Short mmCIF file of C-alpha atoms in Angstrom, two decimals:
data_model
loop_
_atom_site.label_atom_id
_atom_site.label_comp_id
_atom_site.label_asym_id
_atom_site.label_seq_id
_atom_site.Cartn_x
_atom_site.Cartn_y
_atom_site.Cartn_z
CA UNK W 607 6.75 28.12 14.11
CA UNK W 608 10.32 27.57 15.58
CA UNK W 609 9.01 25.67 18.64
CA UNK W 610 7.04 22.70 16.77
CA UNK W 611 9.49 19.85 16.57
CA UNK W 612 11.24 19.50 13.29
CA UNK W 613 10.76 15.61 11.56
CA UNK W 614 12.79 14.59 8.80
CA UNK W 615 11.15 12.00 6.66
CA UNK W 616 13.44 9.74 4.15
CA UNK W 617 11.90 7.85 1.76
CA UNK W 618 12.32 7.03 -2.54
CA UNK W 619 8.25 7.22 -2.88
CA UNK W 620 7.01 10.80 -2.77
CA UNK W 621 4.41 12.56 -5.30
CA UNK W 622 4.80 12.82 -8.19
CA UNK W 623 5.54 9.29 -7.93
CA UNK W 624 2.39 6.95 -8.15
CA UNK W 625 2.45 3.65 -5.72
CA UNK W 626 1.08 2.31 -3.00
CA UNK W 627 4.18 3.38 -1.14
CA UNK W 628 4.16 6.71 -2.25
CA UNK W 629 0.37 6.85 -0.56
CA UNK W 630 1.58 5.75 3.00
CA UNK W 631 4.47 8.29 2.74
CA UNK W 632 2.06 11.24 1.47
CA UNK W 633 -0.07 10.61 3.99
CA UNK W 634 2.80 10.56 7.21
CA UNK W 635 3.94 14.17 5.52
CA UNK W 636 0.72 15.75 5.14
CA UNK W 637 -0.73 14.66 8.73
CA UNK W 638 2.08 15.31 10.82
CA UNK W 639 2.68 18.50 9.61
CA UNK W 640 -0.73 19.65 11.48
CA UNK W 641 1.24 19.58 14.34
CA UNK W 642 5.27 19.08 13.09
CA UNK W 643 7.45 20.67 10.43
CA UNK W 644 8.37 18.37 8.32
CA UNK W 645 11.21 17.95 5.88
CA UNK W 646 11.41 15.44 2.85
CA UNK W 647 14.38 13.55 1.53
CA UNK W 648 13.35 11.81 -1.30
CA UNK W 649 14.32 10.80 -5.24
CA UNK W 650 13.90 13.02 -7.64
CA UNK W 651 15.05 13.01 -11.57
CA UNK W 652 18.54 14.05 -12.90
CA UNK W 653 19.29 17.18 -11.43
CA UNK W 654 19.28 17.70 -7.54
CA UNK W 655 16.52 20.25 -6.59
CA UNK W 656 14.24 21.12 -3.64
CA UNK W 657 10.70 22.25 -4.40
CA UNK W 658 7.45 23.00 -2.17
CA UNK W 659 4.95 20.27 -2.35
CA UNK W 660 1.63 21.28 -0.34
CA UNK W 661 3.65 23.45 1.69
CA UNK W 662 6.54 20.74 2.61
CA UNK W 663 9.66 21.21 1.74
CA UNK W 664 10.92 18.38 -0.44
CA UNK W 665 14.42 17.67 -1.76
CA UNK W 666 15.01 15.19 -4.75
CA UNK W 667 18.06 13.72 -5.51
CA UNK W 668 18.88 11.83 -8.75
CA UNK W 669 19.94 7.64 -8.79
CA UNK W 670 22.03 6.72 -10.88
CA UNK W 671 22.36 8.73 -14.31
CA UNK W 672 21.26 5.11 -16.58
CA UNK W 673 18.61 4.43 -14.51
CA UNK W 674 17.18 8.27 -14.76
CA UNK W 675 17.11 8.12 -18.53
CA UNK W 676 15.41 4.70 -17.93
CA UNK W 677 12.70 6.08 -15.91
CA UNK W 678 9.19 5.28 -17.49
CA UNK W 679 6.62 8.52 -18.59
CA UNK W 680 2.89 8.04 -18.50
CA UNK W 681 2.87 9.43 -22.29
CA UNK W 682 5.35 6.49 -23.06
CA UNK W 683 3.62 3.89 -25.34
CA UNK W 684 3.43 0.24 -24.40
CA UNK W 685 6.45 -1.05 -26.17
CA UNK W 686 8.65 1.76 -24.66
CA UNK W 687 7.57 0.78 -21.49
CA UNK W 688 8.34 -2.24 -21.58
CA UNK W 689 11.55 -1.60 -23.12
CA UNK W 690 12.74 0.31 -20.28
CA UNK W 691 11.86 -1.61 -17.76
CA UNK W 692 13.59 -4.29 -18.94
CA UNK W 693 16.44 -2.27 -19.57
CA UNK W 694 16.08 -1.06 -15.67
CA UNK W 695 16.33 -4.69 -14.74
CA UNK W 696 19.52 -5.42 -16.76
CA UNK W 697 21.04 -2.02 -15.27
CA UNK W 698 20.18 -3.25 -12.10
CA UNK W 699 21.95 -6.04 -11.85
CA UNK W 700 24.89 -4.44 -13.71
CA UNK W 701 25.03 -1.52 -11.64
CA UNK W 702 26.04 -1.91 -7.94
CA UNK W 703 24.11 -0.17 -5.56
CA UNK W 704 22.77 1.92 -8.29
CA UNK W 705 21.17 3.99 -5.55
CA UNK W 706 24.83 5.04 -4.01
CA UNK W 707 24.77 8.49 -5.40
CA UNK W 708 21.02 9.40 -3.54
CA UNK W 709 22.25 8.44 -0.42
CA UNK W 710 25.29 10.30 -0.45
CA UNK W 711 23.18 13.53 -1.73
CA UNK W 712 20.66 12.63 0.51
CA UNK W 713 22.65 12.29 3.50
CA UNK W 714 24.73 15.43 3.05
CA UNK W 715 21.44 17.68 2.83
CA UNK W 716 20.14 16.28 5.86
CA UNK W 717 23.28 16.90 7.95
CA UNK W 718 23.52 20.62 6.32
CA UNK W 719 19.89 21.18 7.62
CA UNK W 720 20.33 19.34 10.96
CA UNK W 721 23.50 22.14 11.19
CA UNK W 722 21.51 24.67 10.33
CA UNK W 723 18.33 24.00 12.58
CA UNK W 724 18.75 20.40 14.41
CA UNK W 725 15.59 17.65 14.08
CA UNK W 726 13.86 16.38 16.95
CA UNK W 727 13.25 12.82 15.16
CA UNK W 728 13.85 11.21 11.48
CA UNK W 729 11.84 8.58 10.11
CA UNK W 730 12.49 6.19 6.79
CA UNK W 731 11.16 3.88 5.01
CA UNK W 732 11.70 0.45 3.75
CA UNK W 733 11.69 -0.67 0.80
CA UNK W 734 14.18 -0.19 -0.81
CA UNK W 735 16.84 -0.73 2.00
CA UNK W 736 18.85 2.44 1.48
CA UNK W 737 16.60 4.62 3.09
CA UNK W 738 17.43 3.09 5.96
CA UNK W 739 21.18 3.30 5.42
CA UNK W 740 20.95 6.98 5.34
CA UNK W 741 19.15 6.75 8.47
CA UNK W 742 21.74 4.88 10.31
CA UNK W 743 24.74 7.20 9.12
CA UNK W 744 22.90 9.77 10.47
CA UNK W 745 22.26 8.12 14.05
CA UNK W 746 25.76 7.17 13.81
CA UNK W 747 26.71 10.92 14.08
CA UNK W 748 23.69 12.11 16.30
CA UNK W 749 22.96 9.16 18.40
CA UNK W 750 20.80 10.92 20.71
CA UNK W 751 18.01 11.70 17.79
CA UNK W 752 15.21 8.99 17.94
CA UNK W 753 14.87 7.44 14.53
CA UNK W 754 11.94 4.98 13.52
CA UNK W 755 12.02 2.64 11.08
CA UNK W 756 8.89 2.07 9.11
CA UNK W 757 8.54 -1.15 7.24
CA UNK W 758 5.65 -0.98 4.63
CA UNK W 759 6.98 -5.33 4.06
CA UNK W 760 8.74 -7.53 5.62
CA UNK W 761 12.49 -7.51 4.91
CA UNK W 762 14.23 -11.34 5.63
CA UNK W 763 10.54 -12.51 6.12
CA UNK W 764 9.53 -11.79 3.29
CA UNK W 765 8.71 -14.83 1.16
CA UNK W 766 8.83 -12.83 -2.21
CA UNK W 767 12.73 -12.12 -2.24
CA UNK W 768 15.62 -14.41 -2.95
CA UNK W 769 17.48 -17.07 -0.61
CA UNK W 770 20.40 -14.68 -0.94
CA UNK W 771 18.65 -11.76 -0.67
CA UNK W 772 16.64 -13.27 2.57
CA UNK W 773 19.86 -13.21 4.07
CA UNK W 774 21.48 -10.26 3.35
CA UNK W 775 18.13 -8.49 4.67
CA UNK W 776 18.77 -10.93 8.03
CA UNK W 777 22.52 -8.87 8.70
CA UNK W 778 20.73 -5.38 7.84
CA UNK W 779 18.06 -6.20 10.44
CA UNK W 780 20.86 -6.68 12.98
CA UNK W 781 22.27 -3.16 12.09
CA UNK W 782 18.83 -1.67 12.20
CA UNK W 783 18.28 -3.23 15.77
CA UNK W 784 21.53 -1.57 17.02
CA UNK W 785 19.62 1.80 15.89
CA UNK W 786 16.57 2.08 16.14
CA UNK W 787 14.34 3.90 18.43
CA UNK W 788 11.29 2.08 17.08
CA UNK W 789 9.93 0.18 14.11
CA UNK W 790 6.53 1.05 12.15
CA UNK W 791 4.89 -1.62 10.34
CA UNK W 792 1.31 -2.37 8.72
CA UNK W 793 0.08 -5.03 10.32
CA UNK W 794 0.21 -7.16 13.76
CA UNK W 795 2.15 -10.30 12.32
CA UNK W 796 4.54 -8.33 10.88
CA UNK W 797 4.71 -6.81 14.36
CA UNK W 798 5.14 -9.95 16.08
CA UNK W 799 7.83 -10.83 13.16
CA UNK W 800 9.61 -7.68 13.77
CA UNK W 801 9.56 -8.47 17.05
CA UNK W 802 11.31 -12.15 17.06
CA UNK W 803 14.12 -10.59 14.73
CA UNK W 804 14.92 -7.53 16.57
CA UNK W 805 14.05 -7.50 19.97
CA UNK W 806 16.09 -5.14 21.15
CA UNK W 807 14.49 -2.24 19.79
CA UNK W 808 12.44 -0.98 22.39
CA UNK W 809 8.88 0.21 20.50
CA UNK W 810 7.50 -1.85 17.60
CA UNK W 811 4.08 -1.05 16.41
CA UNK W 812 1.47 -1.30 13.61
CA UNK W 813 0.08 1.82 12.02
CA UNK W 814 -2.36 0.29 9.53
CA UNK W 815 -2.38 1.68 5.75
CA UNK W 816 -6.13 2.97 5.03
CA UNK W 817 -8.13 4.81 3.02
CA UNK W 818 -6.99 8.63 2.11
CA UNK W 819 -10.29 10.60 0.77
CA UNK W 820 -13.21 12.28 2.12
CA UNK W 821 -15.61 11.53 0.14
CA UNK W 822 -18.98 10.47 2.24
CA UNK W 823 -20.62 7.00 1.29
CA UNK W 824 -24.01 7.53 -1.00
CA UNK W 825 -27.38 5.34 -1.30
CA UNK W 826 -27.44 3.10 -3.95
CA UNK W 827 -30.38 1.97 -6.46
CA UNK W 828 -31.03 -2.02 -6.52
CA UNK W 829 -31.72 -2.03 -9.79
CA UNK W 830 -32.20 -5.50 -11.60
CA UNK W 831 -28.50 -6.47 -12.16
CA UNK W 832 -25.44 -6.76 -9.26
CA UNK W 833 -22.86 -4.93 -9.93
CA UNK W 834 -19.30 -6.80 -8.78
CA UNK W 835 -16.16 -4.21 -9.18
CA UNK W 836 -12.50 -4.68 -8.97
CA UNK W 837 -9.74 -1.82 -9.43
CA UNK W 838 -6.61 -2.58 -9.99
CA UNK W 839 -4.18 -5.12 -12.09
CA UNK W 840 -3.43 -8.75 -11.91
CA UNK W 841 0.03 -10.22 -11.44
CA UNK W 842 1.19 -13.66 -10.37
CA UNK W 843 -0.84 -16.02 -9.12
CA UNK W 844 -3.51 -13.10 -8.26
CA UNK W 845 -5.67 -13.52 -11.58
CA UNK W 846 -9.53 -13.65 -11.43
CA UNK W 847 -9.34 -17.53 -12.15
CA UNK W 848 -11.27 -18.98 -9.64
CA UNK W 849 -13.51 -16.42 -9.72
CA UNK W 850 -14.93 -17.04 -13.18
CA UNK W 851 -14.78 -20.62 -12.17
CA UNK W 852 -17.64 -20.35 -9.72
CA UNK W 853 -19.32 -18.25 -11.62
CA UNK W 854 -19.81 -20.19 -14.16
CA UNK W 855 -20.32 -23.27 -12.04
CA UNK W 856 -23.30 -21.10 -10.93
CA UNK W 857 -24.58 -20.21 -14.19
CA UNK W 858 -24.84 -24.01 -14.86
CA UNK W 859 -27.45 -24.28 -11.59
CA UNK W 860 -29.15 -20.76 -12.39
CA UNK W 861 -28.81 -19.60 -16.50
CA UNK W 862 -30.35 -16.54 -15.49
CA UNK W 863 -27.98 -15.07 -12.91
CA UNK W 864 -28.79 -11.44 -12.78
CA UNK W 865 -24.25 -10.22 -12.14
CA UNK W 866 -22.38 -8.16 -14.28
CA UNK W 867 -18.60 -7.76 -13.49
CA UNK W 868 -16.87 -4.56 -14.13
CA UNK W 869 -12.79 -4.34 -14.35
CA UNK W 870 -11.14 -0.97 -13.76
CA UNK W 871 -7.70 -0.43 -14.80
CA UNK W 872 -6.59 -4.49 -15.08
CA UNK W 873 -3.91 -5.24 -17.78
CA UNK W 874 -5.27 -8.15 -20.54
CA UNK W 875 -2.83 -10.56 -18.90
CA UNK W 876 -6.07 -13.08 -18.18
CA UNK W 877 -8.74 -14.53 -20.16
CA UNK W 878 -12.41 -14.49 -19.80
CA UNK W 879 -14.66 -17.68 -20.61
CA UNK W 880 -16.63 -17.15 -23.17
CA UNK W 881 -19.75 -17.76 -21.57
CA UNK W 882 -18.90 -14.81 -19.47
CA UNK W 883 -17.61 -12.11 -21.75
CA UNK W 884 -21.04 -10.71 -22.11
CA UNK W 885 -21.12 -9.92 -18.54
CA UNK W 886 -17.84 -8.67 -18.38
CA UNK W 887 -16.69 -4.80 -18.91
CA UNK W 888 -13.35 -3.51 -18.86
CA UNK W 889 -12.58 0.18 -18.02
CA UNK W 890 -9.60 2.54 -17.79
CA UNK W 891 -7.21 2.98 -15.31
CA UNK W 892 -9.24 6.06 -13.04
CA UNK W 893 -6.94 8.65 -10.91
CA UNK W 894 -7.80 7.95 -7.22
CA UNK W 895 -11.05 9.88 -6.24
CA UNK W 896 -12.87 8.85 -9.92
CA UNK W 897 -11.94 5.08 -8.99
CA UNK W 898 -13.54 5.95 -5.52
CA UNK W 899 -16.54 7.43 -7.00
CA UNK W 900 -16.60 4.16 -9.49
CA UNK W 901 -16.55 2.06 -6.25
CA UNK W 902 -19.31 3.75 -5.00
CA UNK W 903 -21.67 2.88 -8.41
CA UNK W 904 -21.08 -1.13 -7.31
CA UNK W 905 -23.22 -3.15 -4.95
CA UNK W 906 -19.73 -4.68 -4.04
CA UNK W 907 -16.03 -4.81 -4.66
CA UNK W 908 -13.75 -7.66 -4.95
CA UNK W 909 -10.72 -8.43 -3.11
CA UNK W 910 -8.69 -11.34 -4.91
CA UNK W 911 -5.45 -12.14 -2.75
CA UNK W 912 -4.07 -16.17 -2.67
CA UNK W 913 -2.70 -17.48 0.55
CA UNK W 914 0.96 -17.73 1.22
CA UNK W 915 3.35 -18.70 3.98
CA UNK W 916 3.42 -14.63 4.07
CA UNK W 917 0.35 -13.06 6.92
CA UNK W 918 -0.29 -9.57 7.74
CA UNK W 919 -1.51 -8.82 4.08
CA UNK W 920 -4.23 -6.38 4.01
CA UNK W 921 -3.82 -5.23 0.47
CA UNK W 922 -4.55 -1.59 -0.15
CA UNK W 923 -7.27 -1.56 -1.55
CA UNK W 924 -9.42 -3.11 0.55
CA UNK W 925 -9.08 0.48 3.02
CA UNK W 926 -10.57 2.11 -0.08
CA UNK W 927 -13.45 -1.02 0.05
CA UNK W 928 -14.73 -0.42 2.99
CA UNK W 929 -14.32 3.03 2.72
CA UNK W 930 -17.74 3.43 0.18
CA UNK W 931 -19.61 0.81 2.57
CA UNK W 932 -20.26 -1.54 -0.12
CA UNK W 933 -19.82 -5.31 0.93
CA UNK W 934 -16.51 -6.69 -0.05
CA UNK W 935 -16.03 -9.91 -1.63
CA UNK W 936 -12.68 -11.51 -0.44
CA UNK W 937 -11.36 -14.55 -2.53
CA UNK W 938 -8.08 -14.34 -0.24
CA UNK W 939 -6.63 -16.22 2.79
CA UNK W 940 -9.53 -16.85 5.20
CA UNK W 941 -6.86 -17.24 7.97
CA UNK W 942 -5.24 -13.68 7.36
CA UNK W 943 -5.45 -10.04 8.55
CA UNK W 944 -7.92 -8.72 5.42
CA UNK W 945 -10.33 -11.62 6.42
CA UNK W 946 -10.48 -10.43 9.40
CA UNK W 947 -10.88 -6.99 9.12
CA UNK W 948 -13.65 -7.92 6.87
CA UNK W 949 -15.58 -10.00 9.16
CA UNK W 950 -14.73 -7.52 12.56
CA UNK W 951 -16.62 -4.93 10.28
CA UNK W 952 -19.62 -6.86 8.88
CA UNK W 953 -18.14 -5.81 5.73
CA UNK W 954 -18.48 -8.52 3.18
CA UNK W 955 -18.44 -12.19 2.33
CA UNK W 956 -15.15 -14.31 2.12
CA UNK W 957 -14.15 -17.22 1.08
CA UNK W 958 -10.76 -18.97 0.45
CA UNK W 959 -9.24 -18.05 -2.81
CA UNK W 960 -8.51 -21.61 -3.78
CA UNK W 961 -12.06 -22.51 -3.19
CA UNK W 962 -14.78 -23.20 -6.04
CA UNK W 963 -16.92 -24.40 -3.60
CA UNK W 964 -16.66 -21.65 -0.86
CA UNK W 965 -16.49 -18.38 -4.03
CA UNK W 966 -19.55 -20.33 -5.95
CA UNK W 967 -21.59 -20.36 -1.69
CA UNK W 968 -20.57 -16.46 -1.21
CA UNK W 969 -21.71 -15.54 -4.50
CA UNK W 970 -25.06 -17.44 -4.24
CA UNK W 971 -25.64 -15.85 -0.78
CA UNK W 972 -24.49 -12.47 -1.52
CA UNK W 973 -27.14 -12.68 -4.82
CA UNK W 974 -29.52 -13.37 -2.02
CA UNK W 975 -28.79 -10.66 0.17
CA UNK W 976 -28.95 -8.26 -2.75
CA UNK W 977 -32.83 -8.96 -3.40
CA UNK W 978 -34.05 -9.23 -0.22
CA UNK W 979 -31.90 -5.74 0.92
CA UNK W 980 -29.53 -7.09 3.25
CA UNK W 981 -26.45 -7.13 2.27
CA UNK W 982 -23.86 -6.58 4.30
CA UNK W 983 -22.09 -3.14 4.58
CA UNK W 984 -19.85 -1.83 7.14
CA UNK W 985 -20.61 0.93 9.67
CA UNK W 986 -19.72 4.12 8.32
CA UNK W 987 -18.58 5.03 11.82
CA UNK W 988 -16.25 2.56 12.11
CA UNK W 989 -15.02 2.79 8.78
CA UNK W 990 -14.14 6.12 8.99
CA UNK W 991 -11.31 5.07 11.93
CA UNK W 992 -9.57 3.43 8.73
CA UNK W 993 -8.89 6.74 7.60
CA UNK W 994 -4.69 7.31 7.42
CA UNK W 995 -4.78 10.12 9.29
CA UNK W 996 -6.33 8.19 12.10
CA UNK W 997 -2.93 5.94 11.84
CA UNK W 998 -0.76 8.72 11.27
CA UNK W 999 -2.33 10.33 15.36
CA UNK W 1000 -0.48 6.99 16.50
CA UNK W 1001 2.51 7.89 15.00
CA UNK W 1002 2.37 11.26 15.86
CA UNK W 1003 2.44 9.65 19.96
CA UNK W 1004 5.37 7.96 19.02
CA UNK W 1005 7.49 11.09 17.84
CA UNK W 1006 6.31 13.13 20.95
CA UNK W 1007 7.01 9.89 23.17
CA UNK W 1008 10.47 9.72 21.93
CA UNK W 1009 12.01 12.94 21.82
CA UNK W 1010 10.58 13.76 25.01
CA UNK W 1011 12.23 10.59 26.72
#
């Protein structure tokens, strides 16, 4: 066991925790410890503790005692919920570096274990920043230990945060360059970003998010309705408006149009025309592999993403898409990495998100693919190179490529 190289992984999102970050970070633990022994630094609740989680060892360190008590519980009701997260937000901005006290924790543990048996590489995470902060202390003392820096976002490119927050991620960046062995990022234009703003760091690569279940693709019946799906929630300026929009501007050419839309796990923070509520059906948020298996009752899926200045969006669920082969139908930035993806795959039908026109075409053709029996669904062989642990085997190149240098 002693002569496998020895990762340490740093990061705020680990199970328990549910996100999409927490996913990416599951999936780097579980895949390179086929071949690595890997140790977790992560947050945890109030009291400092290390655990074994599928055979990693994990150790959780506490933030700030307020924001702890603050933390939300899946038995809390609605109001409660809300409640504390806007009590987070206050503390937030009260509190100054409310993470502080997990670094220090963090950083101490991982300097005890390096003394006690040394790591061949460390990797963390971004966001929030602090991961990498403990990152860079820790390259400070052992300069000679690779360290990569993966970047789930963008950090002063990202369109999302603050003038002033823009900014301050600009310095950081400058700090990171000075450190880094190499960066890790989702996508090629966040590569080439990456790139621009610190090119000094010598390896800067994408390793893609995907899909994370084995679960093989099933037959479906035709039946005499088409059955759209989307998982997930709607924030911001990602609602299902222009969706229903077409639809109904279809409806007024065909009354008879045989589509029935189901919504799994979205909040009521939209409304539904009323000529379209009887084709509408709202479900329950499902746990992962039930929402898979849900995907897989659907003759597609929807992917609803607006364009921004921001590129290199995939979105994850579009991995998990693909991964039932069931056509996809993007409303989302025809110019971006998702659209692409789609069409390099045969996967689906897109059309520009701000479109009526181009949603109300796709729909109309996609209707007619679904009675004549050729619609379009992905290869199941190249679909299954989405997998994560197919990205995580490029990572795993990079570790051996860098402590071996």
């Amino acid at each position: 066991m002693f002569n496998r190289k020895r990762i340490a992984l740093i990061t705020t999102w680990y199970p328990p925790i549910s996100s999409v970050a927490t996913l990416r970070m599951d999936a780097f633990a579980t895949y390179l410890s086929d071949d690595f022994d890997v140790v977790v630094y992560t947050l945890g609740d109030e009291i400092s503790h290390s655990d074994i989680h599928d055979s990693l060892q994990v150790n959780r360190f506490p933030t700030h005692a307020v924001l702890s008590k603050l933390k939300s519980n899946t038995n809390d009701s609605k109001f409660v919920h809300k409640l504390k997260t806007g009590l987070r937000i206050i503390a937030g901005k009260i509190i100054r570096k409310p993470l502080k006290p997990w670094m220090n924790m963090t950083f101490n543990k991982l300097m005890t274990d390096h003394a006690t048996r040394p790591f061949d590489c460390i990797i963390s995470s971004f966001a929030p920043q602090e991961a990498h902060e403990v990152a860079i202390q820790f390259k400070k003392a052992f300069p000679h230990i690779p360290w990569i820096a993966d970047m789930r976002d963008e950090m002063s490119g990202n369109a999302h945060a603050t003038p002033s927050s823009r900014e301050k991620f600009a310095t950081f960046e400058k700090q990171l360059e000075q450190h880094a062995n190499a960066i890790t990022t989702v996508s090629l234009p966040i590569v080439k970003s990456f790139e621009s703003k610190c090119p000094k760091v010598p390896r800067i690569i994408e390793i893609q998010n995907g899909y994370n279940h084995h679960i093989p693709p099933v037959p479906i019946e035709k039946g005499d309705t088409l059955r759209l799906g989307y998982f997930g929630t709607f924030y911001g300026s990602r609602k299902p408006t222009t969706l229903f929009q077409a639809w109904e501007n279809a409806l007024q050419k065909n009354e008879h149009l045989p589509i029935e839309l189901h919504l799994v796990g979205a909040h009521a923070n939209f409304s539904i025309p009323e000529k379209l509520r009887p084709y509408v059906h709202l479900h329950s948020e499902l746990p992962y592999e039930k929402a898979i298996a849900k995907m897989q009752t659907m003759h597609a899926n929807i992917l609803i993403h607006p364009r921004t200045e921001m590129k290199g969006v995939y979105t994850g669920k579009l991995y998990d898409y693909l991964s039932v082969c069931r056509p996809v139908l993007g409303l989302i930035d025809k110019d971006d990495v998702a659209a692409q993806l789609i069409h390099s795959l045969n996967g689906g039908y897109v059309a520009e998100f701000s479109s009526l026109e181009e949603i109300e075409n796709e729909i109309e053709q996609m209707i007619e693919d679904w009675k004549s029996n050729k619609m379009r669904i992905p290869n199941y062989a190249q679909v299954q190179l989405l997998h994560r642990k197919e990205g995580v085997k490029q990572l795993k190149h990079l570790i051996l490529e860098l402590s071996e240098t």
